[in-house]
GROMACS .gro file of C-alpha atoms in nm:
model
  412
    1MET     CA    1   3.294  -3.420   5.685
    2THR     CA    2   2.988  -3.263   5.525
    3ASP     CA    3   2.710  -3.582   5.474
    4VAL     CA    4   2.505  -3.609   5.239
    5ARG     CA    5   2.214  -3.853   5.285
    6THR     CA    6   1.849  -3.872   5.163
    7VAL     CA    7   1.611  -3.568   5.191
    8SER     CA    8   1.392  -3.550   5.537
    9GLU     CA    9   1.021  -3.391   5.583
   10ALA     CA   10   1.269  -3.147   5.793
   11ASP     CA   11   1.445  -3.088   5.584
   12PHE     CA   12   1.298  -3.023   5.211
   13GLU     CA   13   1.288  -2.664   5.296
   14GLY     CA   14   1.607  -2.585   5.347
   15TRP     CA   15   1.725  -2.820   5.035
   16LEU     CA   16   1.513  -2.548   4.837
   17ARG     CA   17   1.622  -2.262   4.971
   18ALA     CA   18   2.004  -2.423   4.871
   19LEU     CA   19   1.807  -2.530   4.536
   20ASN     CA   20   1.722  -2.166   4.456
   21THR     CA   21   2.107  -2.068   4.556
   22GLY     CA   22   2.239  -2.267   4.307
   23PHE     CA   23   2.058  -2.169   3.989
   24LEU     CA   24   2.125  -1.759   4.141
   25ARG     CA   25   1.742  -1.735   4.209
   26GLU     CA   26   1.643  -1.540   4.505
   27PRO     CA   27   1.635  -1.857   4.789
   28GLY     CA   28   1.391  -1.817   4.963
   29PRO     CA   29   1.074  -2.007   4.876
   30ASN     CA   30   0.706  -1.931   4.875
   31GLU     CA   31   0.426  -2.133   4.957
   32ASP     CA   32   0.394  -2.195   4.602
   33GLN     CA   33   0.718  -2.384   4.544
   34ILE     CA   34   0.725  -2.602   4.851
   35GLU     CA   35   0.438  -2.735   4.774
   36ALA     CA   36   0.505  -2.787   4.402
   37HIS     CA   37   0.852  -2.914   4.461
   38ARG     CA   38   0.732  -3.149   4.687
   39ARG     CA   39   0.479  -3.267   4.447
   40GLN     CA   40   0.729  -3.390   4.221
   41CYS     CA   41   0.952  -3.549   4.459
   42VAL     CA   42   1.034  -3.930   4.528
   43SER     CA   43   1.184  -3.893   4.908
   44SER     CA   44   1.470  -4.181   4.846
   45ARG     CA   45   1.515  -4.011   4.510
   46VAL     CA   46   1.614  -3.648   4.693
   47LEU     CA   47   1.967  -3.645   4.821
   48GLY     CA   48   2.140  -3.310   4.996
   49ALA     CA   49   2.474  -3.209   5.120
   50PHE     CA   50   2.490  -3.087   5.469
   51ASP     CA   51   2.707  -2.862   5.698
   52GLY     CA   52   2.599  -2.923   6.035
   53ASP     CA   53   2.189  -2.805   5.889
   54ARG     CA   54   2.281  -2.601   5.669
   55CYS     CA   55   2.169  -2.776   5.312
   56VAL     CA   56   2.463  -2.686   5.051
   57ALA     CA   57   2.371  -2.906   4.803
   58THR     CA   58   2.102  -3.034   4.581
   59PHE     CA   59   2.086  -3.347   4.363
   60ARG     CA   60   1.734  -3.527   4.226
   61SER     CA   61   1.635  -3.795   4.001
   62PHE     CA   62   1.293  -3.981   3.881
   63ALA     CA   63   1.154  -4.190   3.632
   64GLN     CA   64   1.131  -4.134   3.276
   65GLU     CA   65   1.141  -4.338   2.980
   66LEU     CA   66   1.319  -4.235   2.651
   67THR     CA   67   1.228  -4.321   2.322
   68ALA     CA   68   1.557  -4.550   2.131
   69VAL     CA   69   1.561  -4.580   1.753
   70GLY     CA   70   1.296  -4.770   1.642
   71GLY     CA   71   1.045  -4.643   1.916
   72ALA     CA   72   1.118  -4.852   2.228
   73LEU     CA   73   1.064  -4.706   2.545
   74VAL     CA   74   1.361  -4.784   2.808
   75PRO     CA   75   1.313  -4.739   3.167
   76ALA     CA   76   1.622  -4.402   3.239
   77ASN     CA   77   1.710  -4.220   3.566
   78ALA     CA   78   1.619  -3.895   3.487
   79ILE     CA   79   1.848  -3.602   3.698
   80SER     CA   80   1.752  -3.282   3.760
   81ASN     CA   81   1.767  -3.017   4.050
   82VAL     CA   82   2.200  -3.065   4.068
   83THR     CA   83   2.345  -2.755   4.287
   84VAL     CA   84   2.666  -2.734   4.532
   85THR     CA   85   2.654  -2.439   4.634
   86PRO     CA   86   2.913  -2.159   4.583
   87THR     CA   87   3.134  -2.169   4.936
   88HIS     CA   88   3.140  -2.558   4.904
   89ARG     CA   89   3.245  -2.549   4.533
   90ARG     CA   90   3.519  -2.835   4.431
   91ARG     CA   91   3.456  -3.089   4.724
   92GLY     CA   92   3.374  -3.364   4.537
   93LEU     CA   93   3.031  -3.326   4.706
   94LEU     CA   94   2.857  -3.397   4.335
   95THR     CA   95   3.084  -3.710   4.269
   96ARG     CA   96   2.919  -3.909   4.609
   97MET     CA   97   2.560  -3.792   4.472
   98MET     CA   98   2.647  -3.895   4.172
   99SER     CA   99   2.770  -4.260   4.271
  100ARG     CA  100   2.497  -4.258   4.486
  101ASP     CA  101   2.230  -4.217   4.215
  102LEU     CA  102   2.386  -4.431   4.011
  103ALA     CA  103   2.424  -4.699   4.136
  104ALA     CA  104   2.115  -4.738   4.269
  105ALA     CA  105   1.989  -4.704   3.955
  106LYS     CA  106   2.188  -4.979   3.821
  107GLU     CA  107   2.022  -5.203   4.096
  108ARG     CA  108   1.713  -5.049   3.988
  109GLY     CA  109   1.802  -5.204   3.661
  110ASP     CA  110   1.772  -4.866   3.481
  111VAL     CA  111   1.927  -4.915   3.109
  112ILE     CA  112   2.066  -4.548   3.131
  113ALA     CA  113   2.035  -4.244   3.316
  114THR     CA  114   1.938  -3.895   3.147
  115LEU     CA  115   2.037  -3.548   3.244
  116ILE     CA  116   2.026  -3.192   3.058
  117ALA     CA  117   2.397  -3.023   3.113
  118ALA     CA  118   2.353  -2.618   3.267
  119GLU     CA  119   2.726  -2.685   3.136
  120TYR     CA  120   2.932  -2.928   2.904
  121PRO     CA  121   3.272  -2.991   3.100
  122ILE     CA  122   3.094  -3.094   3.352
  123TYR     CA  123   2.886  -3.407   3.312
  124GLY     CA  124   3.175  -3.632   3.120
  125ARG     CA  125   3.392  -3.784   3.362
  126TYR     CA  126   3.035  -4.023   3.489
  127GLY     CA  127   3.020  -4.146   3.175
  128PHE     CA  128   2.735  -3.934   3.026
  129GLY     CA  129   2.808  -3.751   2.662
  130PRO     CA  130   2.555  -3.555   2.456
  131ALA     CA  131   2.288  -3.781   2.311
  132THR     CA  132   2.073  -3.510   2.178
  133TRP     CA  133   2.175  -3.145   2.049
  134THR     CA  134   1.893  -2.870   1.983
  135THR     CA  135   1.888  -2.522   1.747
  136GLN     CA  136   1.647  -2.225   1.754
  137TRP     CA  137   1.563  -2.014   1.486
  138THR     CA  138   1.436  -1.648   1.532
  139VAL     CA  139   1.215  -1.523   1.221
  140GLU     CA  140   1.181  -1.228   1.092
  141VAL     CA  141   0.895  -1.223   0.880
  142PRO     CA  142   0.914  -0.903   0.690
  143ARG     CA  143   1.196  -1.117   0.478
  144ALA     CA  144   0.990  -1.458   0.505
  145GLY     CA  145   0.821  -1.409   0.171
  146LEU     CA  146   0.486  -1.547   0.298
  147ASP     CA  147   0.150  -1.428   0.212
  148PRO     CA  148   0.004  -1.151   0.401
  149ARG     CA  149  -0.330  -1.225   0.328
  150TRP     CA  150  -0.335  -1.565   0.458
  151SER     CA  151  -0.617  -1.668   0.705
  152GLY     CA  152  -0.581  -1.992   0.756
  153PRO     CA  153  -0.498  -2.364   0.668
  154GLU     CA  154  -0.527  -2.442   0.316
  155ASP     CA  155  -0.573  -2.848   0.298
  156GLY     CA  156  -0.898  -2.778   0.468
  157GLY     CA  157  -0.757  -2.779   0.866
  158ARG     CA  158  -0.829  -2.559   1.153
  159ILE     CA  159  -0.632  -2.387   1.433
  160ASP     CA  160  -0.783  -2.296   1.754
  161LEU     CA  161  -0.659  -2.105   2.030
  162VAL     CA  162  -0.697  -2.329   2.391
  163ASP     CA  163  -0.689  -2.228   2.714
  164GLY     CA  164  -0.531  -2.410   3.021
  165GLU     CA  165  -0.793  -2.712   3.111
  166ASP     CA  166  -0.851  -2.752   2.707
  167LEU     CA  167  -0.457  -2.843   2.667
  168ARG     CA  168  -0.411  -3.099   2.970
  169LYS     CA  169  -0.738  -3.308   2.820
  170LEU     CA  170  -0.562  -3.239   2.474
  171GLY     CA  171  -0.191  -3.263   2.493
  172PRO     CA  172  -0.109  -3.617   2.685
  173GLU     CA  173  -0.253  -3.822   2.383
  174LEU     CA  174  -0.150  -3.623   2.171
  175HIS     CA  175   0.232  -3.603   2.334
  176GLU     CA  176   0.197  -3.951   2.342
  177ARG     CA  177   0.173  -4.022   1.963
  178VAL     CA  178   0.458  -3.773   1.918
  179ARG     CA  179   0.687  -3.914   2.122
  180ARG     CA  180   0.666  -4.273   2.083
  181ALA     CA  181   0.836  -4.188   1.730
  182GLN     CA  182   1.053  -3.961   1.751
  183PRO     CA  183   1.422  -4.039   1.917
  184GLY     CA  184   1.539  -3.885   2.172
  185ALA     CA  185   1.174  -3.782   2.303
  186VAL     CA  186   1.087  -3.808   2.671
  187SER     CA  187   0.737  -3.872   2.861
  188ARG     CA  188   0.548  -3.638   3.036
  189ASP     CA  189   0.356  -3.670   3.423
  190GLU     CA  190   0.043  -3.520   3.483
  191LEU     CA  191   0.261  -3.294   3.674
  192TRP     CA  192   0.422  -3.160   3.350
  193TRP     CA  193   0.105  -3.024   3.167
  194GLN     CA  194  -0.046  -2.915   3.550
  195LYS     CA  195   0.333  -2.717   3.573
  196ILE     CA  196   0.291  -2.508   3.204
  197THR     CA  197  -0.053  -2.447   3.245
  198GLY     CA  198  -0.011  -2.277   3.630
  199THR     CA  199  -0.228  -2.493   3.778
  200VAL     CA  200   0.094  -2.570   3.993
  201LEU     CA  201   0.313  -2.298   4.016
  202PHE     CA  202   0.687  -2.353   4.036
  203ILE     CA  203   0.818  -2.090   3.988
  204LYS     CA  204   0.738  -1.719   4.146
  205ASP     CA  205   0.715  -1.477   3.831
  206TRP     CA  206   0.449  -1.767   3.600
  207THR     CA  207   0.280  -1.603   3.322
  208GLU     CA  208  -0.009  -1.722   3.152
  209PRO     CA  209   0.132  -1.857   2.698
  210PHE     CA  210  -0.134  -1.836   2.428
  211PHE     CA  211  -0.251  -2.179   2.346
  212ALA     CA  212  -0.295  -2.214   1.965
  213VAL     CA  213  -0.413  -2.673   1.849
  214TYR     CA  214  -0.419  -2.769   1.488
  215ARG     CA  215  -0.675  -2.991   1.385
  216SER     CA  216  -0.697  -3.194   1.026
  217ALA     CA  217  -1.005  -3.163   0.818
  218SER     CA  218  -1.165  -3.505   0.975
  219GLY     CA  219  -1.100  -3.292   1.338
  220GLU     CA  220  -0.830  -3.554   1.470
  221VAL     CA  221  -0.516  -3.324   1.681
  222GLU     CA  222  -0.224  -3.311   1.543
  223GLY     CA  223  -0.048  -3.041   1.645
  224LEU     CA  224  -0.049  -2.783   1.907
  225VAL     CA  225   0.183  -2.483   2.050
  226SER     CA  226   0.279  -2.305   2.343
  227TYR     CA  227   0.396  -1.959   2.312
  228ARG     CA  228   0.446  -1.584   2.451
  229SER     CA  229   0.432  -1.195   2.331
  230ASP     CA  230   0.622  -0.928   2.446
  231ASP     CA  231   0.454  -0.549   2.381
  232ASN     CA  232   0.723  -0.379   2.139
  233TRP     CA  233   0.616  -0.099   1.930
  234HIS     CA  234   0.833   0.229   1.845
  235ASP     CA  235   0.741   0.491   1.621
  236LYS     CA  236   0.456   0.411   1.562
  237GLN     CA  237   0.470   0.046   1.455
  238PRO     CA  238   0.460  -0.291   1.582
  239HIS     CA  239   0.800  -0.487   1.687
  240ASN     CA  240   0.629  -0.806   1.822
  241THR     CA  241   0.781  -1.176   1.893
  242ALA     CA  242   0.648  -1.509   1.914
  243ASP     CA  243   0.860  -1.667   2.129
  244VAL     CA  244   0.762  -2.017   2.121
  245SER     CA  245   0.862  -2.246   2.436
  246TRP     CA  246   0.760  -2.600   2.256
  247LEU     CA  247   0.553  -2.697   1.927
  248LEU     CA  248   0.469  -3.071   1.878
  249ALA     CA  249   0.263  -3.220   1.538
  250THR     CA  250   0.250  -3.546   1.418
  251THR     CA  251   0.254  -3.489   1.017
  252PRO     CA  252   0.453  -3.193   0.871
  253ALA     CA  253   0.139  -3.053   0.720
  254ALA     CA  254   0.014  -3.002   1.143
  255GLU     CA  255   0.381  -2.819   1.190
  256ARG     CA  256   0.390  -2.590   0.894
  257ALA     CA  257   0.039  -2.468   0.960
  258LEU     CA  258   0.083  -2.354   1.289
  259TRP     CA  259   0.441  -2.205   1.216
  260ARG     CA  260   0.236  -2.055   0.997
  261TYR     CA  261  -0.010  -1.932   1.213
  262LEU     CA  262   0.210  -1.753   1.462
  263CYS     CA  263   0.385  -1.582   1.164
  264SER     CA  264   0.036  -1.467   1.105
  265ILE     CA  265  -0.042  -1.289   1.395
  266ASP     CA  266  -0.129  -0.939   1.353
  267TRP     CA  267   0.232  -0.688   1.467
  268ILE     CA  268   0.482  -0.997   1.513
  269THR     CA  269   0.711  -0.880   1.322
  270LYS     CA  270   1.021  -1.169   1.454
  271VAL     CA  271   0.897  -1.556   1.532
  272LYS     CA  272   1.139  -1.711   1.772
  273SER     CA  273   1.135  -2.084   1.721
  274GLY     CA  274   1.211  -2.228   2.110
  275TRP     CA  275   1.452  -2.514   2.047
  276ARG     CA  276   1.368  -2.768   1.798
  277GLY     CA  277   1.582  -3.056   1.667
  278PRO     CA  278   1.856  -2.940   1.481
  279ASP     CA  279   1.760  -3.121   1.132
  280ASP     CA  280   1.397  -2.954   1.189
  281LEU     CA  281   1.166  -2.840   0.908
  282LEU     CA  282   1.125  -2.502   0.962
  283PRO     CA  283   1.356  -2.284   0.782
  284PHE     CA  284   1.191  -2.477   0.420
  285PHE     CA  285   0.813  -2.432   0.546
  286LEU     CA  286   0.923  -2.072   0.419
  287PRO     CA  287   0.895  -1.913   0.075
  288ASP     CA  288   1.283  -1.761   0.216
  289PRO     CA  289   1.435  -2.003   0.401
  290ARG     CA  290   1.689  -1.757   0.517
  291ALA     CA  291   1.446  -1.511   0.675
  292ALA     CA  292   1.490  -1.834   1.001
  293ARG     CA  293   1.813  -1.671   1.163
  294VAL     CA  294   2.081  -1.940   1.339
  295THR     CA  295   2.033  -1.777   1.754
  296ASP     CA  296   2.135  -2.078   1.936
  297HIS     CA  297   2.281  -2.424   1.898
  298ALA     CA  298   2.419  -2.628   2.141
  299ASP     CA  299   2.434  -2.933   2.296
  300TRP     CA  300   2.065  -3.071   2.486
  301LEU     CA  301   2.018  -3.465   2.621
  302TRP     CA  302   2.258  -3.588   2.808
  303VAL     CA  303   2.276  -4.074   2.811
  304ARG     CA  304   2.436  -4.219   3.030
  305ILE     CA  305   2.429  -4.571   3.029
  306LEU     CA  306   2.396  -4.826   3.279
  307ASP     CA  307   2.324  -5.182   3.041
  308VAL     CA  308   2.504  -5.185   2.783
  309VAL     CA  309   2.309  -5.521   2.613
  310ARG     CA  310   1.971  -5.381   2.707
  311ALA     CA  311   2.109  -5.089   2.568
  312LEU     CA  312   2.167  -5.203   2.257
  313GLU     CA  313   1.937  -5.419   2.188
  314ALA     CA  314   1.657  -5.188   2.224
  315ARG     CA  315   1.698  -4.974   1.952
  316THR     CA  316   1.730  -5.026   1.568
  317TYR     CA  317   1.946  -5.053   1.323
  318GLU     CA  318   1.946  -4.950   0.932
  319GLY     CA  319   2.212  -5.218   0.801
  320THR     CA  320   2.337  -5.531   0.877
  321GLY     CA  321   2.655  -5.599   1.088
  322SER     CA  322   2.932  -5.787   1.337
  323LEU     CA  323   3.115  -5.513   1.610
  324VAL     CA  324   3.299  -5.624   1.955
  325LEU     CA  325   3.287  -5.314   2.148
  326GLU     CA  326   3.545  -5.252   2.364
  327VAL     CA  327   3.316  -5.034   2.659
  328VAL     CA  328   3.553  -4.795   2.858
  329ASP     CA  329   3.389  -4.704   3.196
  330ALA     CA  330   3.567  -4.595   3.487
  331GLY     CA  331   3.270  -4.609   3.655
  332GLY     CA  332   3.262  -4.925   3.689
  333LEU     CA  333   2.906  -4.933   3.576
  334ALA     CA  334   2.940  -5.090   3.294
  335GLY     CA  335   3.260  -5.155   3.138
  336GLY     CA  336   3.289  -5.477   2.883
  337ARG     CA  337   3.402  -5.578   2.549
  338PHE     CA  338   3.006  -5.710   2.412
  339ARG     CA  339   2.944  -5.844   2.070
  340LEU     CA  340   2.681  -5.721   1.845
  341GLU     CA  341   2.484  -5.847   1.546
  342ALA     CA  342   2.289  -5.627   1.424
  343SER     CA  343   2.008  -5.572   1.095
  344PRO     CA  344   1.698  -5.450   1.034
  345GLU     CA  345   1.562  -5.791   1.202
  346GLY     CA  346   1.683  -5.708   1.491
  347ALA     CA  347   1.986  -5.724   1.723
  348SER     CA  348   2.175  -5.960   1.968
  349CYS     CA  349   2.419  -5.819   2.192
  350THR     CA  350   2.641  -6.015   2.399
  351PRO     CA  351   2.933  -6.074   2.632
  352ALA     CA  352   3.325  -6.114   2.397
  353GLY     CA  353   3.513  -6.231   2.647
  354GLY     CA  354   3.855  -6.319   2.446
  355ALA     CA  355   3.718  -6.188   2.047
  356ALA     CA  356   3.918  -5.935   1.891
  357VAL     CA  357   3.816  -5.598   1.976
  358ASP     CA  358   3.678  -5.321   1.669
  359LEU     CA  359   3.628  -5.061   1.843
  360THR     CA  360   3.767  -4.917   2.237
  361LEU     CA  361   3.512  -4.616   2.339
  362PRO     CA  362   3.443  -4.507   2.674
  363VAL     CA  363   3.062  -4.503   2.776
  364GLY     CA  364   3.041  -4.223   2.770
  365GLU     CA  365   3.147  -4.136   2.416
  366LEU     CA  366   2.891  -4.465   2.310
  367ALA     CA  367   2.618  -4.330   2.446
  368ALA     CA  368   2.688  -3.980   2.164
  369VAL     CA  369   2.585  -4.240   1.916
  370TRP     CA  370   2.366  -4.459   2.067
  371LEU     CA  371   2.070  -4.258   1.935
  372GLY     CA  372   2.234  -4.229   1.607
  373ASP     CA  373   2.359  -3.836   1.627
  374GLU     CA  374   2.675  -3.850   1.668
  375SER     CA  375   2.986  -4.043   1.470
  376LEU     CA  376   3.149  -4.287   1.501
  377VAL     CA  377   3.450  -4.163   1.193
  378ARG     CA  378   3.482  -3.857   1.346
  379LEU     CA  379   3.510  -3.885   1.723
  380ALA     CA  380   3.781  -4.158   1.607
  381ALA     CA  381   3.904  -3.914   1.463
  382LEU     CA  382   3.914  -3.659   1.748
  383GLY     CA  383   4.094  -3.946   1.878
  384ARG     CA  384   3.782  -4.010   2.180
  385VAL     CA  385   3.725  -4.345   1.924
  386ARG     CA  386   4.021  -4.582   1.897
  387GLU     CA  387   4.002  -4.885   1.598
  388GLU     CA  388   4.158  -5.184   1.652
  389ARG     CA  389   4.086  -5.295   1.340
  390GLU     CA  390   4.084  -5.009   1.029
  391GLY     CA  391   3.759  -4.936   0.874
  392ALA     CA  392   3.612  -5.020   1.206
  393ALA     CA  393   3.459  -4.675   1.211
  394ARG     CA  394   3.270  -4.648   0.920
  395LYS     CA  395   3.085  -4.963   0.915
  396ALA     CA  396   3.012  -4.904   1.301
  397ASP     CA  397   2.860  -4.580   1.135
  398ALA     CA  398   2.653  -4.794   0.907
  399LEU     CA  399   2.494  -5.019   1.176
  400PHE     CA  400   2.474  -4.722   1.477
  401ARG     CA  401   2.359  -4.361   1.244
  402THR     CA  402   1.965  -4.263   1.173
  403SER     CA  403   1.793  -4.044   0.871
  404GLY     CA  404   1.662  -3.858   1.090
  405ARG     CA  405   1.843  -3.646   1.383
  406PRO     CA  406   1.752  -3.832   1.771
  407TRP     CA  407   1.568  -3.453   1.916
  408CYS     CA  408   1.429  -3.413   2.272
  409PRO     CA  409   1.135  -3.136   2.245
  410ASP     CA  410   1.119  -3.133   2.664
  411ILE     CA  411   1.364  -2.986   2.965
  412PHE     CA  412   1.407  -3.138   3.295
   0.00000   0.00000   0.00000
């Protein structure tokens, strides 16, 4: 039988080779990659499946914080590096690793687990639900209606290019302000900033991006963007694309200035936005919003609730009301009957015993609505949530839905 176990130091290079194989990358890691991955791995939370001495499946989790609706930072078990080698698929290896990791997370006291799903059908069976979505736009600069004479922000702020060393100094504090105000955002550690500035190399073909910072008229850093450009000329004309890796801003003015800067760079005729929130302001910063075409839209952050009481009490609610929820959890980690009493002043969630139920829903559907993005009315129409009292889904929507959509800026 294939053995699932914690990965030892002696196993690590083979585990990394299996990871590369699963993601269809060149299998053999170099020394930089081995050292980079070793730095990010907590040994007790790195799992592998072994057929003899050969690693044939990989799994890693790590500590994370996720911002709930209202700004509370919720302890999360973040899952990444999940692969199964093609020769060993459909043998239950992921199920064994996932079950072991989620049980450990529950025991540790994590409220939720998180992941970015490479494929949609995989993780629902483990109690995860898509809690945030993401959209990518491509801006056709010539048709956007922008003034080609633009030379900088009109609000007294300024934009400067900075290098990786500057970014590692400026970025963490700005990100902290952004993520505390953005439901769905996750924490970044020091290694994250080292990775995106090339100090630590996780991939063989890393190239240095451009980094630009927006400072307000008072000199405060309010926005940062990372982007790369291609080199595409034909008929003696430039047709280059600025490809945004990420853009963070604490104010709409900073966000507007950074998008305007990207669209003003000589030779740039297209700007790819990177993964943005579905209700992002970008298209409407342009005189002609149709110049920003949606080129991708997909589920992004998936959440698995491990503690219903703490998860529902952690977030805020815009309305006032009471609901009894029957949460069904085939994994046996978070099921039960719960009474939610919510108002803008706070919420309490308690076991409901034999109380009459308003809604019955799987734990994955509760995860999908927890950050306020999904509609319980829609889930009921799809047959994924069952109303036990007429109108209960609409009543629940009035509590759970939010005025702005959640967004996770990161992939992990």
